[in-house]
CSV table of C-alpha atoms and ligand atoms in Angstrom, one decimal:
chain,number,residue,atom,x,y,z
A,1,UNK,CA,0.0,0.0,0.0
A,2,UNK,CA,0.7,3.3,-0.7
A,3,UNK,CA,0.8,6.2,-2.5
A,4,UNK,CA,1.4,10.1,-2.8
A,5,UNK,CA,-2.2,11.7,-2.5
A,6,UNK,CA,-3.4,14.4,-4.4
A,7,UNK,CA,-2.4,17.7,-2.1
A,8,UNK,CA,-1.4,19.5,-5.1
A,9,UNK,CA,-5.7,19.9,-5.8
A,10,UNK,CA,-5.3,22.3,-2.2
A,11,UNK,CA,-7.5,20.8,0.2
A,12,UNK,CA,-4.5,19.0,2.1
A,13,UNK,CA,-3.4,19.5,5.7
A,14,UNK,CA,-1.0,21.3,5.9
A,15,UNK,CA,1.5,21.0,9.7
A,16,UNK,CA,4.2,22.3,10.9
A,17,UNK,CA,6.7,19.8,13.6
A,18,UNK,CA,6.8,21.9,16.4
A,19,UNK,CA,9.7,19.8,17.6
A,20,UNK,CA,12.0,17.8,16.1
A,21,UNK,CA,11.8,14.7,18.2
A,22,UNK,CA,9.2,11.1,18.7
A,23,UNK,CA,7.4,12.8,22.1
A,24,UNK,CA,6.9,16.4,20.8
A,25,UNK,CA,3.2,16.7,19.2
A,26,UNK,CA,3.5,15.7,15.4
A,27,UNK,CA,0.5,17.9,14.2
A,28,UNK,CA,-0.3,21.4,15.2
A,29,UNK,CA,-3.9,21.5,13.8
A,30,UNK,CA,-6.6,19.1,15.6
A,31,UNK,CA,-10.3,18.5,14.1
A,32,UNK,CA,-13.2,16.6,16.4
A,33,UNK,CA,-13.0,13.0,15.0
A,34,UNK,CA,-15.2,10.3,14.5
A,35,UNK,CA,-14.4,7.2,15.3
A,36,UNK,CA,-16.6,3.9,15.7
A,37,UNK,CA,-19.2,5.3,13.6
A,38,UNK,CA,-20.6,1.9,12.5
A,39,UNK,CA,-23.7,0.5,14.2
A,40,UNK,CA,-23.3,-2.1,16.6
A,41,UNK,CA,-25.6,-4.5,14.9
A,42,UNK,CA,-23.5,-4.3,11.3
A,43,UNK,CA,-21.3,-7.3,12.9
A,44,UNK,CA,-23.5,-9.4,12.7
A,45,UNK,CA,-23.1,-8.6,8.1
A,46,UNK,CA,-19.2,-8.7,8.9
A,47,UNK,CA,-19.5,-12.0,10.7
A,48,UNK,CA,-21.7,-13.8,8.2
A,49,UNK,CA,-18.6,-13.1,5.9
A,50,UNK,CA,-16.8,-15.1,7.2
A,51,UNK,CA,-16.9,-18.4,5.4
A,52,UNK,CA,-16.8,-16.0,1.9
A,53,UNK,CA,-13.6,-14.3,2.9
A,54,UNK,CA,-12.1,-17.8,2.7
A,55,UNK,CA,-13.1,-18.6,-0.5
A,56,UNK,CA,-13.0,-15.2,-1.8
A,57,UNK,CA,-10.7,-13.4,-0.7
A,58,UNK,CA,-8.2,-15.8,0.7
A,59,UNK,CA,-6.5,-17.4,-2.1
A,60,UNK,CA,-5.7,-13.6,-3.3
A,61,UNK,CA,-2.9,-14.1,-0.8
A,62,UNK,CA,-0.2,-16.4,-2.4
A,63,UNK,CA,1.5,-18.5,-0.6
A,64,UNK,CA,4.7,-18.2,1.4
A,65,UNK,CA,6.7,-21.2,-1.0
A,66,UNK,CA,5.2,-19.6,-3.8
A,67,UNK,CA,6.1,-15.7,-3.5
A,68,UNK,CA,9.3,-14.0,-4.7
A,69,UNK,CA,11.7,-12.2,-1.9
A,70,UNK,CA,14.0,-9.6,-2.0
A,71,UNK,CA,17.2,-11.6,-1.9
A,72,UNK,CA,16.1,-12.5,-5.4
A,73,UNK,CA,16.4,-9.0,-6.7
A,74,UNK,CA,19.7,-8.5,-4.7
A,75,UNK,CA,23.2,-8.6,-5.2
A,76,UNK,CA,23.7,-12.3,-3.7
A,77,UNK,CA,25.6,-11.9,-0.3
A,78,UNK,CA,26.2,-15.8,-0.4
A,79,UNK,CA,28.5,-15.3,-3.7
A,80,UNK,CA,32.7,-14.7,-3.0
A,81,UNK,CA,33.4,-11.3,-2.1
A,82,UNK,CA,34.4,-10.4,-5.9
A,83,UNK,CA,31.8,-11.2,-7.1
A,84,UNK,CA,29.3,-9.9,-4.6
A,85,UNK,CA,31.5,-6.6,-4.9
A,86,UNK,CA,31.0,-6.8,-8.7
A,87,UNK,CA,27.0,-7.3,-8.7
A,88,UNK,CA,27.0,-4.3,-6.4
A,89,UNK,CA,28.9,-2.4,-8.8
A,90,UNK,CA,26.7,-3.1,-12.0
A,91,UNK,CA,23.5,-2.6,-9.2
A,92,UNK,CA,25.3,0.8,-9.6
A,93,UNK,CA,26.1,1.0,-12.8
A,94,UNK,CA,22.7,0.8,-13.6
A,95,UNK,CA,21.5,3.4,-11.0
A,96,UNK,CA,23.6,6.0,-11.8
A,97,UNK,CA,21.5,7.0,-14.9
A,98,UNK,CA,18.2,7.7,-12.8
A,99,UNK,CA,17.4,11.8,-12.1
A,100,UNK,CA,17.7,12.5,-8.5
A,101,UNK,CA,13.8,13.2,-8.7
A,102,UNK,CA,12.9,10.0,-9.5
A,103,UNK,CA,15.2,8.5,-6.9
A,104,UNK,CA,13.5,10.9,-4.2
A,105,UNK,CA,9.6,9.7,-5.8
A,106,UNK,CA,11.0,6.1,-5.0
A,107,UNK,CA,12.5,6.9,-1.7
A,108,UNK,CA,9.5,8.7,-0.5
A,109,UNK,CA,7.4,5.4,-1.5
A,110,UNK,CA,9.6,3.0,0.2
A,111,UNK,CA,9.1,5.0,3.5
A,112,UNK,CA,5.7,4.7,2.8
A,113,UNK,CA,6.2,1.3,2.7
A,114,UNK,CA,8.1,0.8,5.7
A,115,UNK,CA,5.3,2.5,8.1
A,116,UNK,CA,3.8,-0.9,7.9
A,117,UNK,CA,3.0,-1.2,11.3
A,118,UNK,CA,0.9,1.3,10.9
A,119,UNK,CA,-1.3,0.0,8.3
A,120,UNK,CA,-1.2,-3.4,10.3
A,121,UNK,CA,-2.5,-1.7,13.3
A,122,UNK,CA,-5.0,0.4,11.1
A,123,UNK,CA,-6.6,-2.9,9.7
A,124,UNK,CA,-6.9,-4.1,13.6
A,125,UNK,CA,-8.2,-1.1,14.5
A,126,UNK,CA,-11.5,-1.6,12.5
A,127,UNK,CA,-14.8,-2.9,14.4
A,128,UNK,CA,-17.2,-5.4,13.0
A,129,UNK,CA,-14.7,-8.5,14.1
A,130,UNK,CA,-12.6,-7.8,11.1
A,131,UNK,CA,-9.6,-7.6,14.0
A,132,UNK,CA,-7.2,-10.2,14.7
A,133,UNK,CA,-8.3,-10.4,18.4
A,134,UNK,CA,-5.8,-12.8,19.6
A,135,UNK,CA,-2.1,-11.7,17.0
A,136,UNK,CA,-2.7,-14.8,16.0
A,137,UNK,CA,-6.5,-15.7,15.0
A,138,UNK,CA,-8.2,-18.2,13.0
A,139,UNK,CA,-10.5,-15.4,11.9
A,140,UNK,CA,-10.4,-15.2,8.4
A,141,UNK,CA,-10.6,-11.8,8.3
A,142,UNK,CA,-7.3,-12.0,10.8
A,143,UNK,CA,-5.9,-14.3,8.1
A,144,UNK,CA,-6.2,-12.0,5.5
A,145,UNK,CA,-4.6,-9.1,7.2
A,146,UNK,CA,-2.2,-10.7,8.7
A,147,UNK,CA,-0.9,-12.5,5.1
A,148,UNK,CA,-1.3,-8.9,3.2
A,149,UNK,CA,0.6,-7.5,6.1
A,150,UNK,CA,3.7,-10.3,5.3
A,151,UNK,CA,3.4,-9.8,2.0
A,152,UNK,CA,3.8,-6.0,1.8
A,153,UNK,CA,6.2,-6.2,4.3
A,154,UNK,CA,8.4,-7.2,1.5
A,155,UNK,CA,8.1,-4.4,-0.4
A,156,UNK,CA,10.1,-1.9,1.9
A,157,UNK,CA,12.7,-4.7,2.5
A,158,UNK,CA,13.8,-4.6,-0.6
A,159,UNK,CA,13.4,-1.1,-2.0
A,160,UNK,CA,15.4,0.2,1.0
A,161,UNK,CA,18.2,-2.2,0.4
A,162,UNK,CA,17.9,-1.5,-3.5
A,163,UNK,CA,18.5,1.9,-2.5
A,164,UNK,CA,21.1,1.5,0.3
A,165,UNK,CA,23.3,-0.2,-2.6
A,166,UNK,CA,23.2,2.9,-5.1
A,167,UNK,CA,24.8,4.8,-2.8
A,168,UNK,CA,22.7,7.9,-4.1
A,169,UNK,CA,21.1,8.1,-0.9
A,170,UNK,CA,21.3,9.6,2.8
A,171,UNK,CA,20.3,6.4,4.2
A,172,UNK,CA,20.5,7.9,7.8
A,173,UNK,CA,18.0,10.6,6.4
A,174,UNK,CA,15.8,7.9,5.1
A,175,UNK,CA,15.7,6.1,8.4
A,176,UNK,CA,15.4,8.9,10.5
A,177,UNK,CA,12.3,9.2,8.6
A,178,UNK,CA,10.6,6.1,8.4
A,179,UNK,CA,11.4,6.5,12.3
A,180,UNK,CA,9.6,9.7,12.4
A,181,UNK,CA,6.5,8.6,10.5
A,182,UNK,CA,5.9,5.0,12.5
A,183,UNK,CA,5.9,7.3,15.6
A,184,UNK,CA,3.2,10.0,14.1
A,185,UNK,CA,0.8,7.1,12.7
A,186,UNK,CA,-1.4,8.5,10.1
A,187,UNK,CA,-5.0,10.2,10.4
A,188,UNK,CA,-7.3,9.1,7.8
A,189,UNK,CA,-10.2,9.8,8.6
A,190,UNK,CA,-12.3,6.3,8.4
A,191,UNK,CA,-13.9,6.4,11.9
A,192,UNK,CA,-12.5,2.5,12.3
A,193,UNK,CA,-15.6,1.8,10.4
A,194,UNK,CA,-15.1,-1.7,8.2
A,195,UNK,CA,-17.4,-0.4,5.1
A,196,UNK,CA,-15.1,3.1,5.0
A,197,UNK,CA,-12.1,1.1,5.6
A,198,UNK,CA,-12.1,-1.4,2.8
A,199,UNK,CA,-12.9,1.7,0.3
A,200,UNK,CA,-10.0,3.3,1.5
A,201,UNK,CA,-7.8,0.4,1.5
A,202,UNK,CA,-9.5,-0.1,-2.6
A,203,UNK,CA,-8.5,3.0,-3.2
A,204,UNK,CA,-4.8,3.1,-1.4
A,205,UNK,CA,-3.7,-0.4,-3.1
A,206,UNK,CA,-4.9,0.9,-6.4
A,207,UNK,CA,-3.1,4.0,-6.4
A,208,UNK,CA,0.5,2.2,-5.2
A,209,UNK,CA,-0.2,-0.2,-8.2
A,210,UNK,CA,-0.2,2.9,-11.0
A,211,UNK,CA,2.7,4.4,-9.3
A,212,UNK,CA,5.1,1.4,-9.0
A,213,UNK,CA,4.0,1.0,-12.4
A,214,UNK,CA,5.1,4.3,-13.6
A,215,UNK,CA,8.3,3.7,-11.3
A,216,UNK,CA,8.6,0.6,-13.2
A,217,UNK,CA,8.0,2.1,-17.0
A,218,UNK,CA,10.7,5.3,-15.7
A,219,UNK,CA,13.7,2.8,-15.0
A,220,UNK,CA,12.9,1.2,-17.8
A,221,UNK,CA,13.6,3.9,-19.9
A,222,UNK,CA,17.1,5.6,-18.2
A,223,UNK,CA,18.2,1.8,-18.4
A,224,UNK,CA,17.6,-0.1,-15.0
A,225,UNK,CA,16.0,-3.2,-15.9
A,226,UNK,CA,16.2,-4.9,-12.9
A,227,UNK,CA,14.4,-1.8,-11.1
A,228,UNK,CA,12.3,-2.0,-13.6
A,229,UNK,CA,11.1,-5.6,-12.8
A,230,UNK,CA,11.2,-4.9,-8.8
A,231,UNK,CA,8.6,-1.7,-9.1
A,232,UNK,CA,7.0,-4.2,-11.9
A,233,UNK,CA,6.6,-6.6,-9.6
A,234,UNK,CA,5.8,-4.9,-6.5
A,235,UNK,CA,3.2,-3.3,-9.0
A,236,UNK,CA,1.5,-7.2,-8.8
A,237,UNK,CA,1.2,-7.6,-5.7
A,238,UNK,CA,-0.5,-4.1,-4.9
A,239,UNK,CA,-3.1,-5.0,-8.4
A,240,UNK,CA,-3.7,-8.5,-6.6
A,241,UNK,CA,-4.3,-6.8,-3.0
A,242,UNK,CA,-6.9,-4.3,-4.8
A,243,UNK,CA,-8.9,-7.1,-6.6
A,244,UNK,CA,-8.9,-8.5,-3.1
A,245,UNK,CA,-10.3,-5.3,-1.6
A,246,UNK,CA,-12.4,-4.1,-4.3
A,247,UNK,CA,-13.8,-7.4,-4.2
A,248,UNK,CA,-14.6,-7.2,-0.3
A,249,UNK,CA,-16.4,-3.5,-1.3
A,250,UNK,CA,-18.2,-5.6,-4.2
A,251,UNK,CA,-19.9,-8.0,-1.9
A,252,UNK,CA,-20.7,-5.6,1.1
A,253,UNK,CA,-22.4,-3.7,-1.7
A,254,UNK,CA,-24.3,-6.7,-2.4
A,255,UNK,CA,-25.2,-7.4,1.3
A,256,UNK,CA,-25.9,-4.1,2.5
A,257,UNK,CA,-26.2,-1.5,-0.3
A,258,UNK,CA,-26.9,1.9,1.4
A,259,UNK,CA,-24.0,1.4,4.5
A,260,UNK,CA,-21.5,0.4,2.1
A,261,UNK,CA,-22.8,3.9,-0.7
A,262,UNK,CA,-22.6,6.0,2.4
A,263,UNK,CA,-19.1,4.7,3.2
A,264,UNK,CA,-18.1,5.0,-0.4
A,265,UNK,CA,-19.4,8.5,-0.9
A,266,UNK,CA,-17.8,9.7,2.5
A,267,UNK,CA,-14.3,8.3,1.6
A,268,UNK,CA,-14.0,8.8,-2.5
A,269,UNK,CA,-15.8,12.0,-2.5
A,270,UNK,CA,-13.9,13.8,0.5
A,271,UNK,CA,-10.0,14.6,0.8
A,272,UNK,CA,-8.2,10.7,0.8
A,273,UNK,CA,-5.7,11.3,2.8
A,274,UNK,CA,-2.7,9.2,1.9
A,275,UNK,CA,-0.8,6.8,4.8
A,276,UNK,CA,2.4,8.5,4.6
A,277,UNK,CA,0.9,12.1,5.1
A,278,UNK,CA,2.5,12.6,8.3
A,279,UNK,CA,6.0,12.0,6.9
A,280,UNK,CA,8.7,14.0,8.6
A,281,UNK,CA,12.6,14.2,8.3
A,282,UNK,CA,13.4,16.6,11.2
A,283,UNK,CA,13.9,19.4,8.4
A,284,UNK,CA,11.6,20.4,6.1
A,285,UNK,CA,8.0,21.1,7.5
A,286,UNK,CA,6.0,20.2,4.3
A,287,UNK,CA,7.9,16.3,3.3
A,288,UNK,CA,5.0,15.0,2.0
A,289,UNK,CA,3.2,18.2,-0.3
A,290,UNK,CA,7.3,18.0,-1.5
A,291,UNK,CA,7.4,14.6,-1.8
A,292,UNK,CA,3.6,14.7,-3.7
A,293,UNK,CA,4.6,17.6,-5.9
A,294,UNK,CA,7.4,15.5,-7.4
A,295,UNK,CA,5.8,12.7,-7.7
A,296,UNK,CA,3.3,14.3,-9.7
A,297,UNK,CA,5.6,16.4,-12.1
A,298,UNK,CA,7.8,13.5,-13.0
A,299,UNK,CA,4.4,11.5,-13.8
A,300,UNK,CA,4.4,9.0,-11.1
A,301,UNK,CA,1.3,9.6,-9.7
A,302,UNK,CA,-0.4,12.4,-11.1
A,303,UNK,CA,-3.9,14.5,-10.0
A,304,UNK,CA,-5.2,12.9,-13.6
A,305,UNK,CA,-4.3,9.4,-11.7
A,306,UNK,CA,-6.2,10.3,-8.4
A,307,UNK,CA,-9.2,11.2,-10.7
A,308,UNK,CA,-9.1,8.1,-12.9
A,309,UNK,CA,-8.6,6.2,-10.2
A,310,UNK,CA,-11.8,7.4,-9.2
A,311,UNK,CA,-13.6,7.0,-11.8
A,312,UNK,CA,-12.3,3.4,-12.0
A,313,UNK,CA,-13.6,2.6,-8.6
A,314,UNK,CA,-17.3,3.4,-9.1
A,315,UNK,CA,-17.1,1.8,-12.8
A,316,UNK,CA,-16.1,-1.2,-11.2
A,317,UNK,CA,-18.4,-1.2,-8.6
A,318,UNK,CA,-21.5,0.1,-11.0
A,319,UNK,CA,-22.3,2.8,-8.5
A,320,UNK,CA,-24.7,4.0,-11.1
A,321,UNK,CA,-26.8,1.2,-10.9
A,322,UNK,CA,-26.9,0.1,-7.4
A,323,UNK,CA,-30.5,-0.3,-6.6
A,324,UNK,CA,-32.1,-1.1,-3.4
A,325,UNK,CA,-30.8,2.2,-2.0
A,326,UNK,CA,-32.8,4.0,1.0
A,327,UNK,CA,-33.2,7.8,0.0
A,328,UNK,CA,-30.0,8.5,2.5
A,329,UNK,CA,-28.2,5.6,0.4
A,330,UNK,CA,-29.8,7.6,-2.9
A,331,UNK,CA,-28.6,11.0,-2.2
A,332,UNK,CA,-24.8,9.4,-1.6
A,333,UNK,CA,-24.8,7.6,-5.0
A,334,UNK,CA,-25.6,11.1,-6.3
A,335,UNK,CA,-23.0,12.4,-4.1
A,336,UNK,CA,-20.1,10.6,-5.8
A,337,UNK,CA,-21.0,9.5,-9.2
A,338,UNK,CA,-21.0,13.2,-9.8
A,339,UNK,CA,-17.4,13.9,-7.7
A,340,UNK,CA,-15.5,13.4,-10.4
A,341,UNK,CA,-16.8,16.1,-13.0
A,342,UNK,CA,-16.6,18.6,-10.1
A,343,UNK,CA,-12.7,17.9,-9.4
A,344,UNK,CA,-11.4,17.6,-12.5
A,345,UNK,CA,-12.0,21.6,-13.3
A,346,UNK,CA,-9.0,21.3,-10.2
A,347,UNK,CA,-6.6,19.9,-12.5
A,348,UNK,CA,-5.3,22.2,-14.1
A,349,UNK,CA,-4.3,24.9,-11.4
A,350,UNK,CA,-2.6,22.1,-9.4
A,351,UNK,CA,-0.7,20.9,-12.6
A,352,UNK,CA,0.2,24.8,-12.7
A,353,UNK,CA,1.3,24.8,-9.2
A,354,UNK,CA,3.7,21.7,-8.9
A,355,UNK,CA,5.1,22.7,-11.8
A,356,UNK,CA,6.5,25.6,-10.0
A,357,UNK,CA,8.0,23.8,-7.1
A,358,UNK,CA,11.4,22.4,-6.8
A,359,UNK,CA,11.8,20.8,-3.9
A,360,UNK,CA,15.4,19.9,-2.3
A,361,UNK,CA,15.7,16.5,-0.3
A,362,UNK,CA,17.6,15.7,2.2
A,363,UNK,CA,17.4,11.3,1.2
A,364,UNK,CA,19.5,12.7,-1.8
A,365,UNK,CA,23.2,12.4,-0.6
A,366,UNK,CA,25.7,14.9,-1.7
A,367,UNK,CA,23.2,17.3,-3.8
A,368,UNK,CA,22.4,20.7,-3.1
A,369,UNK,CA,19.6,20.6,-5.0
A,370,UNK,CA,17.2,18.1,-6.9
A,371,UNK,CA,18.0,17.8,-10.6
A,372,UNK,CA,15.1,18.3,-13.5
A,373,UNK,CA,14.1,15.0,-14.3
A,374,UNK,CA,14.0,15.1,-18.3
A,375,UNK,CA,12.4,12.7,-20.2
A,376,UNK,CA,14.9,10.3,-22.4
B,401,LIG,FE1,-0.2,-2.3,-1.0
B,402,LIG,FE1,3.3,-2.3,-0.9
């Protein structure tokens, strides 16, 4: 999971660290939240589940003997010294042809990744007995998250030690953030609420799927195949986690049509805030609208992709023609269908607006500033 949201459309939070250290207060603004907002009785929808989620969901998860791992897109440390040396040394090779802004559009995304325990905790955080209750449950629900959480755990592992060998990067910059964002959490907004949750997660998965793939088309083209088949196939596994969610929206849509509308409209037509939003080096105050700018002017994940992502979402989910809706569920179909034609008049002042910004980072070792990324 992932990705850059959309702050370039303007209606991010922005915050300022007041101090640079884990106990001082991460945020300076604070809003009256919702949490638990789902009725006590929905369980009972969540628990009758059950037995789908294993036959459903389930085998979206691959298993263990069957899954690639990071060593196997890694300078083998089991080879002689030489020729571990020399693997590192094409590894870097390689690298050396990829703009500083794509390397800092990757290193902000393997942060993201490496908050996992924050998106573990998130998913156990939800009511309606989609927890693991125990750490260890035989809930499938438990299952599921628990396998998604091994599986994108992954994902950071071996970006970050993809990375560490280029040598392009302030490593101890890039873990003093990933400390610094584990210890904030994130703030999303989803009231531990199951029906908002899934959409979100849809939504999340989705979005880290077009961006890896974008990672994966960029390396491509300044001539790092083998990063190219990493962010490829990192790109899988988030497409394969959003069938699995999308497909847990699809039936709760099925089960209980207006719930599930409401939750969709609240979460696809509002801000989605994105998991690494609270990202913080100890330095510069506004990381993530950096990080997102960058992202979005090198093409990676762009205000056009939050929209079609969108728009992708309620296709596959035929918001349209959900039926059965009470007039609460009716107006929130109304509410989102038509989100998209309202946002996309956005577009183009916050195209105008990144394209502006340039950014320094301080993951970027031994620049002063982030080069231009120019197309090949
Ligand atoms: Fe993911
Ligand atoms: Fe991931």
């Amino acid at each position: 999971m992932l990705m850059a949201m959309c702050s370039q459309l303007g209606t991010s939070h922005s915050w300022t660290p007041t101090q640079c250290h884990l106990n001082a207060p991460t945020k300076t603004f604070q809003k009256a939240k919702t949490t638990h907002s789902m009725p006590p009785e929905k369980k009972e929808i969540f628990k009758s589940l059950e037995s789908w989620v294993s036959e459903r969901v389930l085998p979206l998860a691959k298993p263990v003997e069957e899954c690639w791992q990071p060593h196997d897109f890694l300078p083998n440390s089991t080879l002689p010294s030489d020729e571990f040396i020399d693997q590192v040394n094409d590894l870097r090779d390689r690298t050396a042809g990829l703009p500083d802004e794509y390397l800092a559009v990757l290193v902000g995304n393997m942060i993201t990744e490496e908050a996992l325990p924050t998106y573990q905790s998130y998913l156990n955080n939800m009511d309606g007995g989609v927890a693991d209750e125990t750490g260890a449950s035989n809930n499938p629900w438990a299952i599921w998250s628990r396998s998604w959480t091994a599986e994108e755990n992954r994902h950071g592992d071996l970006l970050k030690t993809y990375l560490y060998l280029t040598g392009r990067v302030d490593m101890q910059m890039v873990e003093k953030t990933i400390q610094y964002l584990i210890g904030a959490g994130m703030d999303i907004g989803t009231e531990n609420n199951p029906y908002m949750g899934f959409v979100y997660t849809s939504f999340q998965e989705r979005a880290t799927f077009v961006s890896d793939g974008c990672l994966a088309r960029l390396a491509r083209e300044r001539g790092d195949r083998v990063l190219s088949c990493i962010c490829g196939t990192i790109a899988a596994d988030e497409k394969r986690h959003e069938i699995a969610y999308e497909r847990i929206v699809e039936k709760l849509l099925e089960v209980d049509p207006t719930e599930t509308m409401i939750a969709i409209s609240k979460i696809l037509s509002g801000h989605i805030t994105m998991p690494g939003h609270l990202m913080h080096d100890g330095r510069d105050p506004h990381l993530f609208s950096h990080f997102s700018a960058v992202a979005q002017r090198i093409g990676v994940y762009t205000v056009s992709d939050y929209i079609n992502n969108l728009e992708f979402l309620i296709r596959q989910w035929r918001l349209e023609k959900i039926e059965g809706l009470t007039s609460e569920g009716k107006h929130a179909q109304e509410v989102v269908c038509g989100h998209v034609a309202r946002i996309r008049r956005l577009q183009e002042r916050a195209d105008e607006r990144v394209q502006k910004m340039r950014p320094t980072f301080s993951w970027i070792s031994n620049k002063k500033k982030v080069l231009m990324f120019e197309k090949s």
